[in-house]
Structures are given as structure tokens and as C-alpha cells.
Amino acid sequence: MADDRPHILLVEDELHLARGICFNLEQEGYRVSHVESGEEALDKLQYDRFALIILDVMLPGRDGFAVCREVRQLDVRVPILMLTARADEGDRITGLASGADDYLIKPFNLPEFLLRVRGMLRRSSWYRPEPVDEAYRFGENEVHLLSYHARTPQGEIDLTELEVKMLALFFQREGETIPRKTLLESVWGYTSDTETRTLDNFIVRIRKYFEPDPTQPVYFQTVRGVGYRFSRKAGTGDQ
Ligand code: CA
């Protein structure tokens, strides 16, 4: 019988914590594979596909950041949740720059962890890609949401699952200011008013792909105190 439970890969060397995580994810109806190092995780990715990867930063051998970059070479789309022991802003930025989609600071509480996992695995009901993979163009960029691919003046880019979710929302609501809360709910499945810099760091990544000058964004604009606005015609936001 085919096992259609979402398959999660957990990369965590602290066995006590890993056992607890596995137990609880399995209780929630997920299938979990657990490995203790980045090397083993990369081996697994050679022949298996996962719905989500949960990746600890502090690992023996290569750290979580290095592993994350290598995972992205093998599987561009898979959502990656990083676990970091340090409440260090630098770590979170490094994590997101390495290709992770979100992070959780240890020690975390179980309900929050499970909400985060559920959110990242959720198939968004609002996101229904066009049956034909038409290019969405702005400036010198061309984005194909269905094939998770973009062409930019800097070259070809493969997009992650969460990047596609975010871009689809921006394109659908072009010209509108989208509140932070809406973005966090739609892309990451956050249900509460969690204070997080994930969104802002993610926008930094998107700007690096598509903005002629990421420090002076013209397409992905900040609307201070509210959220972000996408405009296909270059304009200026509040900053
Ligand atoms: Ca660890």
C-alpha cells in the first residue's frame, strides 16, 4: 500500500530532542526519517524526496548552513525549516541566505513547532497556478511560477516552493499593499501574530534576485508599518 503521509527529513544530532520530535510528528500523521549529520542527509536526498526538511544548525561536521546550501543544489523547491540554538539575528539571516525558508529558535515549545510544520506543508488554497505556464514579466525579469523558474539579468534562477507562493500572491495582488500578517499567513501558514524577521529577510532574498539595485527596491516595495507592495512598473515605496 502506498504511503501518502507527507515525508519529513529531520537532521538533528541531539538524540533526546530528535526522538521527541519524531514521536510528535508521527502522532500528527507525518512520516519521518531521522539522520544525525548533514552527510547522511545529503546521502538520503540522492534517492528520496521530502515534503519538508527540518535542519539543525549545530551539527557535527558540516554545519546546518553549509548543508542547507548543498541541499538546495539537490532539491531546489523543498521547504526547509532551520533550528537554531542562538537567538542571534545573524544566524537567522545566514540561514535564510543559505536557502532556508524559516527558522525556529531552541528551545521551542511543541505547539508552536507543530504549527510551523503544518503551515509550511500546507497546500495553499488561494494558490492555483494557471494551467499554462505563462511568463510573468516585470522589468527585465521573467517568472514562470508553474515550473519554479525565473530569468533575470543576473541569470537563470530556480525558485523554492515558498518563493513561488510569495511571488504568486504578489502577482495576484499587484499594486496592493499586502499586510505582513497576510503574507505570513499565506506563505508560511503562521496563525498568530508571531513577531518574526523571517518575512523581511525573505524579501531581501527576493530583491537580490529581481531588483536592479536591491538597496533601492522599485518592484518589491516596503510600506512602512504595514507590509509590502509589488508593482510591475518600477516605482518607489516608502524607503
Ligand atoms: Ca545540534
Short mmCIF file of C-alpha atoms and ligand atoms in Angstrom, two decimals:
data_model
loop_
_atom_site.label_atom_id
_atom_site.label_comp_id
_atom_site.label_asym_id
_atom_site.label_seq_id
_atom_site.Cartn_x
_atom_site.Cartn_y
_atom_site.Cartn_z
CA MET A 1 0.00 0.00 0.00
CA ALA A 2 1.33 3.40 -0.92
CA ASP A 3 2.27 5.59 2.00
CA ASP A 4 0.87 9.00 1.22
CA ARG A 5 1.75 10.65 4.50
CA PRO A 6 3.95 13.73 4.00
CA HIS A 7 7.55 12.58 4.39
CA ILE A 8 9.73 14.78 6.59
CA LEU A 9 13.51 14.59 6.92
CA LEU A 10 14.83 15.54 10.36
CA VAL A 11 18.55 16.36 10.66
CA GLU A 12 19.37 16.60 14.35
CA ASP A 13 22.28 15.15 16.33
CA GLU A 14 20.76 15.57 19.80
CA LEU A 15 19.11 12.20 20.12
CA HIS A 16 16.87 13.05 23.03
CA LEU A 17 15.36 16.00 21.16
CA ALA A 18 15.20 14.09 17.88
CA ARG A 19 13.22 11.25 19.48
CA GLY A 20 10.68 13.71 20.88
CA ILE A 21 10.31 15.46 17.54
CA CYS A 22 9.90 12.18 15.63
CA PHE A 23 7.32 10.92 18.09
CA ASN A 24 5.23 14.06 17.89
CA LEU A 25 5.42 14.38 14.11
CA GLU A 26 4.35 10.77 13.74
CA GLN A 27 1.45 11.40 16.12
CA GLU A 28 0.41 14.21 13.78
CA GLY A 29 0.28 11.78 10.87
CA TYR A 30 3.62 12.50 9.22
CA ARG A 31 6.24 10.02 8.16
CA VAL A 32 9.69 10.94 9.49
CA SER A 33 13.20 9.94 8.54
CA HIS A 34 15.82 10.95 11.04
CA VAL A 35 19.55 11.39 10.42
CA GLU A 36 22.24 12.80 12.68
CA SER A 37 24.50 14.62 10.25
CA GLY A 38 24.48 16.67 7.10
CA GLU A 39 26.41 13.99 5.23
CA GLU A 40 23.68 11.44 5.92
CA ALA A 41 21.01 13.96 4.94
CA LEU A 42 22.71 14.58 1.59
CA ASP A 43 23.01 10.83 1.02
CA LYS A 44 19.27 10.43 1.61
CA LEU A 45 18.47 13.23 -0.80
CA GLN A 46 20.23 11.37 -3.58
CA TYR A 47 17.40 8.87 -3.78
CA ASP A 48 14.48 10.26 -1.80
CA ARG A 49 12.17 13.25 -1.98
CA PHE A 50 10.79 15.01 1.07
CA ALA A 51 7.86 17.32 1.74
CA LEU A 52 9.85 19.24 4.35
CA ILE A 53 13.37 19.24 5.79
CA ILE A 54 13.94 20.21 9.42
CA LEU A 55 17.60 21.09 9.77
CA ASP A 56 19.54 21.82 12.94
CA VAL A 57 22.29 24.45 12.61
CA MET A 58 24.75 22.95 15.09
CA LEU A 59 25.73 19.60 13.63
CA PRO A 60 28.89 17.51 13.77
CA GLY A 61 30.94 18.02 10.59
CA ARG A 62 29.41 20.49 8.21
CA ASP A 63 27.06 22.91 9.94
CA GLY A 64 23.43 23.43 9.01
CA PHE A 65 24.18 26.44 6.79
CA ALA A 66 26.63 24.52 4.61
CA VAL A 67 24.24 21.57 4.49
CA CYS A 68 21.39 23.88 3.51
CA ARG A 69 23.34 25.27 0.56
CA GLU A 70 24.11 21.74 -0.62
CA VAL A 71 20.53 20.61 -0.16
CA ARG A 72 19.46 23.43 -2.46
CA GLN A 73 21.76 22.02 -5.16
CA LEU A 74 19.91 18.70 -4.95
CA ASP A 75 16.36 19.85 -4.27
CA VAL A 76 15.62 23.43 -5.08
CA ARG A 77 11.99 23.53 -4.04
CA VAL A 78 11.67 21.64 -0.76
CA PRO A 79 10.70 23.82 2.22
CA ILE A 80 13.49 23.97 4.84
CA LEU A 81 12.93 24.84 8.49
CA MET A 82 16.13 25.56 10.42
CA LEU A 83 16.54 25.03 14.13
CA THR A 84 18.96 27.41 15.75
CA ALA A 85 20.14 27.40 19.32
CA ARG A 86 21.14 31.02 19.32
CA ALA A 87 18.77 33.94 19.46
CA ASP A 88 21.19 35.61 17.12
CA GLU A 89 19.86 37.73 14.28
CA GLY A 90 22.99 36.98 12.26
CA ASP A 91 22.21 33.26 12.36
CA ARG A 92 18.72 33.77 11.02
CA ILE A 93 19.94 35.94 8.18
CA THR A 94 22.66 33.42 7.32
CA GLY A 95 20.05 30.67 7.42
CA LEU A 96 17.68 32.42 5.06
CA ALA A 97 20.56 33.44 2.80
CA SER A 98 21.64 29.77 2.65
CA GLY A 99 18.25 28.89 1.22
CA ALA A 100 16.18 28.08 4.32
CA ASP A 101 12.56 29.24 4.40
CA ASP A 102 12.07 29.72 8.11
CA TYR A 103 13.81 29.15 11.42
CA LEU A 104 12.82 28.30 14.96
CA ILE A 105 14.89 29.15 18.00
CA LYS A 106 15.68 26.41 20.51
CA PRO A 107 14.26 25.70 22.96
CA PHE A 108 10.88 25.94 21.24
CA ASN A 109 7.53 24.80 22.51
CA LEU A 110 5.87 21.87 20.84
CA PRO A 111 2.58 23.51 19.79
CA GLU A 112 4.49 26.31 18.05
CA PHE A 113 6.79 23.84 16.33
CA LEU A 114 3.84 21.76 15.07
CA LEU A 115 2.01 24.86 13.84
CA ARG A 116 5.10 25.89 11.92
CA VAL A 117 5.44 22.45 10.33
CA ARG A 118 1.76 22.34 9.41
CA GLY A 119 1.96 25.83 7.92
CA MET A 120 4.97 25.03 5.77
CA LEU A 121 3.36 21.83 4.48
CA ARG A 122 0.00 23.38 3.80
CA ARG A 123 -1.10 23.46 0.21
CA SER A 124 -2.37 26.95 -0.16
CA SER A 125 -5.99 27.14 -1.22
CA TRP A 126 -5.58 30.55 -2.82
CA TYR A 127 -2.69 29.48 -4.99
CA ARG A 128 -3.97 27.94 -8.21
CA PRO A 129 -1.44 28.32 -10.93
CA GLU A 130 -2.65 28.92 -14.46
CA PRO A 131 -2.74 25.66 -16.44
CA VAL A 132 -0.46 27.25 -19.00
CA ASP A 133 2.89 28.32 -17.68
CA GLU A 134 2.81 31.85 -18.95
CA ALA A 135 5.70 34.06 -18.05
CA TYR A 136 5.05 36.89 -15.67
CA ARG A 137 7.23 39.80 -16.74
CA PHE A 138 8.41 42.86 -14.91
CA GLY A 139 11.44 44.94 -15.78
CA GLU A 140 13.95 42.58 -17.31
CA ASN A 141 12.65 39.66 -15.25
CA GLU A 142 10.56 36.75 -16.40
CA VAL A 143 8.98 34.41 -13.85
CA HIS A 144 7.42 31.00 -14.57
CA LEU A 145 5.51 30.00 -11.45
CA LEU A 146 4.46 26.56 -12.67
CA SER A 147 7.98 25.46 -13.42
CA TYR A 148 9.54 27.31 -10.45
CA HIS A 149 11.87 29.13 -12.73
CA ALA A 150 12.92 32.72 -13.42
CA ARG A 151 15.10 34.59 -15.84
CA THR A 152 16.77 37.71 -14.56
CA PRO A 153 19.55 39.96 -15.87
CA GLN A 154 21.84 38.05 -13.48
CA GLY A 155 20.91 34.69 -14.93
CA GLU A 156 18.54 31.76 -14.51
CA ILE A 157 17.11 31.04 -11.07
CA ASP A 158 15.30 28.01 -9.69
CA LEU A 159 12.70 29.08 -7.14
CA THR A 160 11.73 27.36 -3.90
CA GLU A 161 8.18 26.33 -3.01
CA LEU A 162 7.80 29.24 -0.60
CA GLU A 163 9.29 31.76 -3.01
CA VAL A 164 6.72 30.69 -5.60
CA LYS A 165 3.91 31.02 -3.05
CA MET A 166 5.05 34.53 -2.19
CA LEU A 167 5.50 35.65 -5.80
CA ALA A 168 2.08 34.24 -6.77
CA LEU A 169 0.46 36.30 -4.03
CA PHE A 170 2.30 39.47 -5.07
CA PHE A 171 1.42 38.97 -8.74
CA GLN A 172 -2.26 38.31 -7.97
CA ARG A 173 -2.50 41.43 -5.87
CA GLU A 174 -0.26 43.67 -7.87
CA GLY A 175 -0.30 47.29 -6.76
CA GLU A 176 -1.96 46.46 -3.43
CA THR A 177 -0.24 46.81 -0.13
CA ILE A 178 -0.23 43.36 1.45
CA PRO A 179 -0.09 43.42 5.25
CA ARG A 180 2.69 41.47 6.97
CA LYS A 181 0.12 39.27 8.68
CA THR A 182 -1.41 38.25 5.34
CA LEU A 183 1.99 37.40 3.88
CA LEU A 184 2.97 35.36 6.93
CA GLU A 185 -0.35 33.50 6.91
CA SER A 186 -0.41 32.85 3.17
CA VAL A 187 3.19 31.85 2.63
CA TRP A 188 4.28 30.30 5.95
CA GLY A 189 0.93 29.40 7.47
CA TYR A 190 1.50 31.48 10.61
CA THR A 191 -1.70 31.68 12.55
CA SER A 192 -0.77 34.04 15.34
CA ASP A 193 0.81 37.47 15.49
CA THR A 194 4.26 35.96 15.93
CA GLU A 195 6.96 38.60 15.83
CA THR A 196 9.39 37.42 13.21
CA ARG A 197 12.02 38.79 10.88
CA THR A 198 11.61 35.84 8.53
CA LEU A 199 9.44 37.83 6.15
CA ASP A 200 11.86 40.75 5.92
CA ASN A 201 14.85 38.50 5.37
CA PHE A 202 12.91 36.64 2.71
CA ILE A 203 12.10 39.91 0.94
CA VAL A 204 15.83 40.68 0.98
CA ARG A 205 16.40 37.42 -0.89
CA ILE A 206 13.64 38.18 -3.44
CA ARG A 207 15.05 41.66 -4.04
CA LYS A 208 18.51 40.22 -4.68
CA TYR A 209 17.03 38.10 -7.45
CA PHE A 210 14.90 40.71 -9.16
CA GLU A 211 15.82 44.26 -8.25
CA PRO A 212 18.36 46.18 -10.37
CA ASP A 213 19.58 47.65 -7.07
CA PRO A 214 18.37 45.63 -4.06
CA THR A 215 19.13 48.52 -1.72
CA GLN A 216 16.80 50.79 -3.73
CA PRO A 217 13.91 48.44 -4.49
CA VAL A 218 11.48 49.52 -7.19
CA TYR A 219 9.33 46.37 -7.62
CA PHE A 220 9.10 44.90 -4.12
CA GLN A 221 8.40 47.97 -2.07
CA THR A 222 8.28 48.41 1.68
CA VAL A 223 5.15 50.07 3.00
CA ARG A 224 6.38 51.10 6.39
CA GLY A 225 4.43 49.84 9.35
CA VAL A 226 2.07 47.87 7.11
CA GLY A 227 3.74 45.38 4.82
CA TYR A 228 4.93 45.12 1.25
CA ARG A 229 3.64 46.04 -2.19
CA PHE A 230 4.60 44.65 -5.56
CA SER A 231 4.45 46.82 -8.63
CA ARG A 232 5.43 45.62 -12.08
CA LYS A 233 6.13 49.18 -13.13
CA ALA A 234 9.15 50.41 -11.30
CA GLY A 235 8.14 52.83 -8.60
CA THR A 236 9.28 53.88 -5.20
CA GLY A 237 7.91 52.78 -1.87
CA ASP A 238 8.36 54.47 1.43
CA GLN A 239 12.05 53.84 1.56
CA CA B 1 22.71 20.05 17.28
#
